[in-house]
CSV table of C-alpha atoms in Angstrom, one decimal:
chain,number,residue,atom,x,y,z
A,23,UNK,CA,11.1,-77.2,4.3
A,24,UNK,CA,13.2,-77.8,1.2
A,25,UNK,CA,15.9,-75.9,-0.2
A,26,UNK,CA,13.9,-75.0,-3.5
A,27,UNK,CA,10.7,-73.7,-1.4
A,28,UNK,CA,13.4,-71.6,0.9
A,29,UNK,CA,15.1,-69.9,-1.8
A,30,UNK,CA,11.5,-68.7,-3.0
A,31,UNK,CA,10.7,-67.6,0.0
A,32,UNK,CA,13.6,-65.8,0.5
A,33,UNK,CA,13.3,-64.2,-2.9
A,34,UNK,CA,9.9,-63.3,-2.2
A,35,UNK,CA,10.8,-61.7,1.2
A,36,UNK,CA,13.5,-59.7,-0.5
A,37,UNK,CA,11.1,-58.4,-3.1
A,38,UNK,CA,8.6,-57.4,-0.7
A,39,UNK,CA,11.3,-55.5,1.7
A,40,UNK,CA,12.7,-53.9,-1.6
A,41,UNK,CA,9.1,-52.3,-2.6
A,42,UNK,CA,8.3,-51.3,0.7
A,43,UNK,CA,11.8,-49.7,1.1
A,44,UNK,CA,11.3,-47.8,-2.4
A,45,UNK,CA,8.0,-46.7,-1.4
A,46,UNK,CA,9.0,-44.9,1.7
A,47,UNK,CA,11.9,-43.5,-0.2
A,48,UNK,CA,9.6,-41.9,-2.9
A,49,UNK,CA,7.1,-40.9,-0.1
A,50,UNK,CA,9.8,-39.1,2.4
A,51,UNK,CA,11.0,-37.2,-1.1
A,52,UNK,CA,7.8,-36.3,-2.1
A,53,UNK,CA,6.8,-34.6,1.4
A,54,UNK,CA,10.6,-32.7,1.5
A,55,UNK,CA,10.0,-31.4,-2.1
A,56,UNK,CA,6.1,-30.3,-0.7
A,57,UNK,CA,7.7,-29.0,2.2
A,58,UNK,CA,10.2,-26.5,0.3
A,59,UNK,CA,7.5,-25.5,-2.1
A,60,UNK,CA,5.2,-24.5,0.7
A,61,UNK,CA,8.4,-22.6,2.1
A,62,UNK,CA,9.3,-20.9,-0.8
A,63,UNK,CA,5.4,-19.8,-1.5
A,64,UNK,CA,5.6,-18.6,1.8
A,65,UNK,CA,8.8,-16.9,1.6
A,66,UNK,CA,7.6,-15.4,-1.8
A,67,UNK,CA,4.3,-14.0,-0.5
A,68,UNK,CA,6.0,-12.7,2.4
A,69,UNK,CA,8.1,-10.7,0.4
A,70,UNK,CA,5.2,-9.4,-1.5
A,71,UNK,CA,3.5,-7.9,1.5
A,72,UNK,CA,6.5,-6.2,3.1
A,73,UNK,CA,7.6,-4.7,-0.4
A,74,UNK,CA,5.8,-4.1,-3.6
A,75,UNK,CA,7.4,-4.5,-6.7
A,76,UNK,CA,8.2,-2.6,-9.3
A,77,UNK,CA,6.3,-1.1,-11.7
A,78,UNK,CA,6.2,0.5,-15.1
A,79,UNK,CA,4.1,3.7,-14.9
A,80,UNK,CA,0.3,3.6,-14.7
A,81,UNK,CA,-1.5,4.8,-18.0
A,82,UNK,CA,-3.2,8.0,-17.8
A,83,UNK,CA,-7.4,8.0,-17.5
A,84,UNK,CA,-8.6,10.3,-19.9
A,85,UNK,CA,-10.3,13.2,-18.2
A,86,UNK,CA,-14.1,13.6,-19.1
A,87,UNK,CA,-14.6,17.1,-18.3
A,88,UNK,CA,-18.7,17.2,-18.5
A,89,UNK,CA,-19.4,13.8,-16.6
A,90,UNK,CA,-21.4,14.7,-13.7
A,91,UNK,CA,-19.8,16.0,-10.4
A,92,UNK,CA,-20.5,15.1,-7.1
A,93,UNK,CA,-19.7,16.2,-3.7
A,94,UNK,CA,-17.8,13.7,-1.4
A,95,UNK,CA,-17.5,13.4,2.5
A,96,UNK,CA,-16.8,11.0,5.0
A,97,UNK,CA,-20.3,10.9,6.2
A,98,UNK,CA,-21.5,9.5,3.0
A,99,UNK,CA,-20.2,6.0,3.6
A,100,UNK,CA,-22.3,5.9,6.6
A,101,UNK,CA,-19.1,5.5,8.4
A,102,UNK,CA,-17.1,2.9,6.8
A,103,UNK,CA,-14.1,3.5,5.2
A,104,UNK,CA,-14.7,4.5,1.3
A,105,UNK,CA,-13.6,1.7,-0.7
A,106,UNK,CA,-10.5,2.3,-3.5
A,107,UNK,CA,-11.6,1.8,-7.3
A,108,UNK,CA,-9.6,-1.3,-9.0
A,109,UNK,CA,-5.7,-0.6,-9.1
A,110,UNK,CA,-5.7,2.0,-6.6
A,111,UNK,CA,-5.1,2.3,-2.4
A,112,UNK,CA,-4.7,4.9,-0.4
A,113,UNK,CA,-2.2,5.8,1.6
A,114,UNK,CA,-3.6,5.3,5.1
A,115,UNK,CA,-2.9,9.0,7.0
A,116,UNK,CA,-1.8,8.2,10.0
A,117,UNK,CA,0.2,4.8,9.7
A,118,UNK,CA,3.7,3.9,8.6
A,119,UNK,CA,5.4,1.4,7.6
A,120,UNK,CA,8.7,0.5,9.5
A,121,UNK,CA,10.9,-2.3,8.3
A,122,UNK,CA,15.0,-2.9,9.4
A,123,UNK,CA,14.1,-3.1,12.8
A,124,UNK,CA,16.3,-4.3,15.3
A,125,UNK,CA,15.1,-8.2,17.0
A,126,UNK,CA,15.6,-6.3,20.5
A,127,UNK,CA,13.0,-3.6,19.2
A,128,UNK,CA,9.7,-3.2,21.1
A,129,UNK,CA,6.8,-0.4,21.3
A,130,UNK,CA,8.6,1.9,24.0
A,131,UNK,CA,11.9,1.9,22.0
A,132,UNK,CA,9.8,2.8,19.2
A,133,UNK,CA,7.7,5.8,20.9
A,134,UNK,CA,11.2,6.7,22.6
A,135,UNK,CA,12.8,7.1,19.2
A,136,UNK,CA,10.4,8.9,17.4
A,137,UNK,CA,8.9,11.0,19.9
A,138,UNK,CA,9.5,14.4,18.5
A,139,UNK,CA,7.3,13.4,15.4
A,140,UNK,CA,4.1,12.7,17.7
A,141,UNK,CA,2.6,10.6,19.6
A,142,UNK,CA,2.5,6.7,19.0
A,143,UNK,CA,-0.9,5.4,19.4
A,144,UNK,CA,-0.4,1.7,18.3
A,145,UNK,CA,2.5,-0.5,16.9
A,146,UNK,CA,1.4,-3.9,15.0
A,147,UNK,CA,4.4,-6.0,14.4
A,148,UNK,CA,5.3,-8.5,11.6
A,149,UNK,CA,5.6,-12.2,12.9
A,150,UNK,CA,5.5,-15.2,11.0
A,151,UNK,CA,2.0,-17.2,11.3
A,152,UNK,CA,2.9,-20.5,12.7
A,153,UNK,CA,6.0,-19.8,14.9
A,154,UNK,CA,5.3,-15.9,15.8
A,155,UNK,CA,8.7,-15.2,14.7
A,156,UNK,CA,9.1,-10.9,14.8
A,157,UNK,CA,10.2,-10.5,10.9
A,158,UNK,CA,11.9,-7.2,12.0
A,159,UNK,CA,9.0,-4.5,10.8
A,160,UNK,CA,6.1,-3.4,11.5
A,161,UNK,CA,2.7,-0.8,11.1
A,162,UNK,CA,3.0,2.1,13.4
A,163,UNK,CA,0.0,4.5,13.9
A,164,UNK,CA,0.2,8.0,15.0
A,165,UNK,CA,-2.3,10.5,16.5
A,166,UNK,CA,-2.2,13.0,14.1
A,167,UNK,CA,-1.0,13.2,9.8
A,168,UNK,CA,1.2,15.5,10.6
A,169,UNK,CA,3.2,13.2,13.2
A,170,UNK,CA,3.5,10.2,10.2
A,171,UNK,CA,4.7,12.9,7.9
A,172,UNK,CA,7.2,13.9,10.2
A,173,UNK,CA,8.4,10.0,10.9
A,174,UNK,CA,8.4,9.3,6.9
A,175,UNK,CA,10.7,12.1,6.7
A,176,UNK,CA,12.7,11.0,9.6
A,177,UNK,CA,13.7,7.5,7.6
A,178,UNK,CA,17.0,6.3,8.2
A,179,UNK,CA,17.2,7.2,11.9
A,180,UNK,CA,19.1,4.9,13.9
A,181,UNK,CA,16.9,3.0,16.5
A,182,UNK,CA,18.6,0.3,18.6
A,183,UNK,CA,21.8,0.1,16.0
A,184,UNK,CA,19.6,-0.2,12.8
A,185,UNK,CA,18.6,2.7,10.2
A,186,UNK,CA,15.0,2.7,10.0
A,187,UNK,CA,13.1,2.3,6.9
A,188,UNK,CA,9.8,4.4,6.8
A,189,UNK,CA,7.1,5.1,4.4
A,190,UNK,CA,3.3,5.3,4.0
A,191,UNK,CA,1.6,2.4,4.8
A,192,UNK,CA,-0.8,1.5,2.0
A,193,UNK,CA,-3.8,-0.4,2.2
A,194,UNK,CA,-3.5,-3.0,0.0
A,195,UNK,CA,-5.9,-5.8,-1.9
A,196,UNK,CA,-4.6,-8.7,-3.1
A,197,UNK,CA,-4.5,-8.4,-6.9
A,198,UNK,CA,-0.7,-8.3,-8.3
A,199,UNK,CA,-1.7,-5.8,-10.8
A,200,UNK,CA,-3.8,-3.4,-8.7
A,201,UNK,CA,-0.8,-3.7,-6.5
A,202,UNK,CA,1.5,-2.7,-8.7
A,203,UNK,CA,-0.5,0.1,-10.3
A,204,UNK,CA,-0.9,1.5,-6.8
A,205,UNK,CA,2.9,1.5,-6.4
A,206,UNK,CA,3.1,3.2,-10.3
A,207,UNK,CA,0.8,6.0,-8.6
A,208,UNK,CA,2.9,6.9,-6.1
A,209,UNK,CA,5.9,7.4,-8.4
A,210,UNK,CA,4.1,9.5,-10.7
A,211,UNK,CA,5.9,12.2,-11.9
A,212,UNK,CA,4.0,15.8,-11.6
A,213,UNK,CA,4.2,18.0,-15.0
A,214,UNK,CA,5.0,21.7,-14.2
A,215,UNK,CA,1.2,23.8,-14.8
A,216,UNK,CA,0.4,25.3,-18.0
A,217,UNK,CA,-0.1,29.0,-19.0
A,218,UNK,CA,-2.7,30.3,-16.3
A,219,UNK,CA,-5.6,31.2,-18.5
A,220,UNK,CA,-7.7,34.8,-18.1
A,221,UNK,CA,-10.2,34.7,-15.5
A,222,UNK,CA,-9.3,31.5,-14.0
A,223,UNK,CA,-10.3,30.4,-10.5
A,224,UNK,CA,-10.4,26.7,-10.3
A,225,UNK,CA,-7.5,24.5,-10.2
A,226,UNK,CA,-7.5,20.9,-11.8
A,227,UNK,CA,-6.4,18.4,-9.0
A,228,UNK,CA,-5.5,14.3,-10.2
A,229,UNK,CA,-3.9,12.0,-8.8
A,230,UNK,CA,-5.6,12.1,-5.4
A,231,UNK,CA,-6.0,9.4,-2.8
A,232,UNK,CA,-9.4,7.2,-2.9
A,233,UNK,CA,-10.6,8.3,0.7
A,234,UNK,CA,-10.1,11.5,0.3
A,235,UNK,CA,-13.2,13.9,0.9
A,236,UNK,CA,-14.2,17.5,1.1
A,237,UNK,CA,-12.4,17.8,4.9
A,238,UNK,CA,-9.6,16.4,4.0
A,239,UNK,CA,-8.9,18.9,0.6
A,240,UNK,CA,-10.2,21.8,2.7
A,241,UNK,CA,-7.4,21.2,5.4
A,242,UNK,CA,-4.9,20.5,2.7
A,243,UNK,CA,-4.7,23.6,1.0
A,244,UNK,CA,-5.5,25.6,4.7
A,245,UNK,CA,-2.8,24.1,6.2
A,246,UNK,CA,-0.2,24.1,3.5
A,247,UNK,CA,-0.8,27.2,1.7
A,248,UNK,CA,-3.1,29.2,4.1
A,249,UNK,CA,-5.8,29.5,1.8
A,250,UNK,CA,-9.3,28.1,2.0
A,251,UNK,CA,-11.0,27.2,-1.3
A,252,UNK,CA,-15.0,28.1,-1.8
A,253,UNK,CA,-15.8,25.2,-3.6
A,254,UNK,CA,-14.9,21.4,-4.4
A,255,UNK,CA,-16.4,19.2,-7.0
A,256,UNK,CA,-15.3,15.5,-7.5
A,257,UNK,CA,-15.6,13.8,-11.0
A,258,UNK,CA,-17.3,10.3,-10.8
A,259,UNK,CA,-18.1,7.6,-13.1
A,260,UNK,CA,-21.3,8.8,-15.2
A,261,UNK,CA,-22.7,4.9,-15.1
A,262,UNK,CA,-20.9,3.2,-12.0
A,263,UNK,CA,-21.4,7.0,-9.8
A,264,UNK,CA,-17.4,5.5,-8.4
A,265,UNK,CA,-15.1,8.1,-7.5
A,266,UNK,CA,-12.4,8.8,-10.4
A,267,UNK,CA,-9.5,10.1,-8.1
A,268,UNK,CA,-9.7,13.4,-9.7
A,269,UNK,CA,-11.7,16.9,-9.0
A,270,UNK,CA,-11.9,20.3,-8.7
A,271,UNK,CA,-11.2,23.2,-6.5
A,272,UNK,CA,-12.7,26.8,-6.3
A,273,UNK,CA,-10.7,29.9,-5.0
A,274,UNK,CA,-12.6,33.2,-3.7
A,275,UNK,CA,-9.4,34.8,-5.0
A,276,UNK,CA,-6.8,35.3,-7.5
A,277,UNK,CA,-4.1,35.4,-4.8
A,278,UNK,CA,-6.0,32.8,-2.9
A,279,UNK,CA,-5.7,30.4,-6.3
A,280,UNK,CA,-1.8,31.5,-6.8
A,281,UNK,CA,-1.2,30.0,-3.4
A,282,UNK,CA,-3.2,27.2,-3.8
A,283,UNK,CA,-1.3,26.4,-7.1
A,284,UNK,CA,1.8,26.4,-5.7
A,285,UNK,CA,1.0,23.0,-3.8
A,286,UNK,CA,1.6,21.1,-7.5
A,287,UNK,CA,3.3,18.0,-6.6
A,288,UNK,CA,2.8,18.4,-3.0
A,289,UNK,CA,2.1,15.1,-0.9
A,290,UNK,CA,-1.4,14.9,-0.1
A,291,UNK,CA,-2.9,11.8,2.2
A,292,UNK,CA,0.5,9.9,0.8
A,293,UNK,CA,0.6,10.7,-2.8
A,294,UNK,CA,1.6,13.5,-4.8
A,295,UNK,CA,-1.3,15.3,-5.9
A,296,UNK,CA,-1.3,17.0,-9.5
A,297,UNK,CA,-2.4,20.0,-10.8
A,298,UNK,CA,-3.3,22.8,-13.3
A,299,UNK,CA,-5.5,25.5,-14.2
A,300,UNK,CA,-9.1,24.8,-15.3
A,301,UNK,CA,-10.0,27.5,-17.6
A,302,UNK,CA,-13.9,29.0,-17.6
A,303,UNK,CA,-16.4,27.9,-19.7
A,304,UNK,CA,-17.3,30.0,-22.3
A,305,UNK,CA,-19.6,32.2,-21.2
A,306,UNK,CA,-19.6,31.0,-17.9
């Protein structure tokens, strides 16, 4: 082989090598710069579940006063849970959110620590979906409202070196914006009550979770103010027939409704519910 056909060869061998070695250079750079962004997506919509962000305050709805009412129970949805109208969740009853938890946390220290609130029925803990690493929170359900009310209050308890962080577990979509107008809702600041008109017996209640149905009212005010109302009306969409997340509430008495009233603000099934007096209709 002569020198001239060598020294082409050679060249040409170079070239080659060089082209593959660029190739696998851009490849190996383009699956590390796919592999962060994945990470960081992940990272991101982690973040999003565990906390939602913040919010400015969500715009009032106008209040239709003569749109048809309708009554509401559980029973209606033929057993399945009542679904929230667009930009609103409700505040599931019984479950609670706990994040800052320990790594060495597991379900007895959890029913250890907060048994004086009630009884733990079920703990689902945050891992990571490919390795199954524990993210340090979790969903706790309780037997009873009463005994998530009491663990929400408790936040900040010290469980295996770490102060708790509880609240209302909310069941969420997956919209950004109904997200973030559910979180608006929940920091929605109640307005004292207006001038109590003549002859008033019905209290104005907004604000109110989605699943929330004649039971659950009728043990709110019984078991917070002692009272039981004689009547509950819920305000719906005239077309759509959906539930507006407002209604009202009938009191046998004037006492009855004084007591009632002084739940304004008061949480109810994870929000705080709002209210005022509903003046009668004129000649009503």
């Amino acid at each position: 082989m002569s020198s001239a056909v060598k020294r082409h060869f050679h060249r040409a061998l170079t070239s080659l090598t060089d082209t593959m070695g660029e190739k696998k250079e851009k490849k190996e750079k383009k699956e590390k710069k796919e592999k962060k962004e994945k990470k960081e997506k992940k990272d991101k919509k982690r973040e999003r579940e565990e906390e939602p962000a913040e919010d400015p305050a969500a715009a009032e709805t106008e209040i239709d006063h003569d749109a048809p009412m309708k009554k509401k129970s559980a029973a209606a949805s033929d057993g399945k849970a009542i679904p929230p109208a667009p930009g609103t969740y409700p505040i599931n009853p019984t479950k609670v959110y706990m994040g800052n938890l320990a790594w060495s946390i597991d379900e007895n220290a959890v029913k250890e620590a907060f048994a004086d609130c009630g009884n733990v029925l079920s703990i689902n803990w945050f891992e990571e979906k490919d390795t199954k690493k524990f993210l340090g929170a979790g969903v706790v359900e309780f037997d009873t409202q009463e005994g998530a009310n009491a663990a929400i209050a408790a936040t900040g308890r010290e469980v295996h070196g770490r102060e708790t962080k509880i609240r209302g577990w909310e069941q969420r979509g997956t919209e950004g914006s109904e997200k973030r107008a559910a979180h608006a809702a929940r920091k929605t600041e109640v307005k004292p009550m207006g001038a109590k008109p003549p002859g008033c017996y019905t209290l104005f209640m907004g604000n109110l979770n989605f699943a929330i149905d004649d039971d659950a009212i009728y043990n709110f005010f019984k078991d917070n103010a002692g009272v039981e109302l004689s009547a509950v009306r819920w305000l719906t969409n005239k077309d759509t027939g959906e539930f507006r997340g407002v209604g009202f509430a009938d009191f046998a008495t004037d006492e009855d409704l004084d007591k009632a009233a002084g739940l304004n603000g008061h949480d109810c099934m994870g929000r705080p519910i709002r209210m005022d007096w509903q003046a009668p209709r004129a000649g009503g």
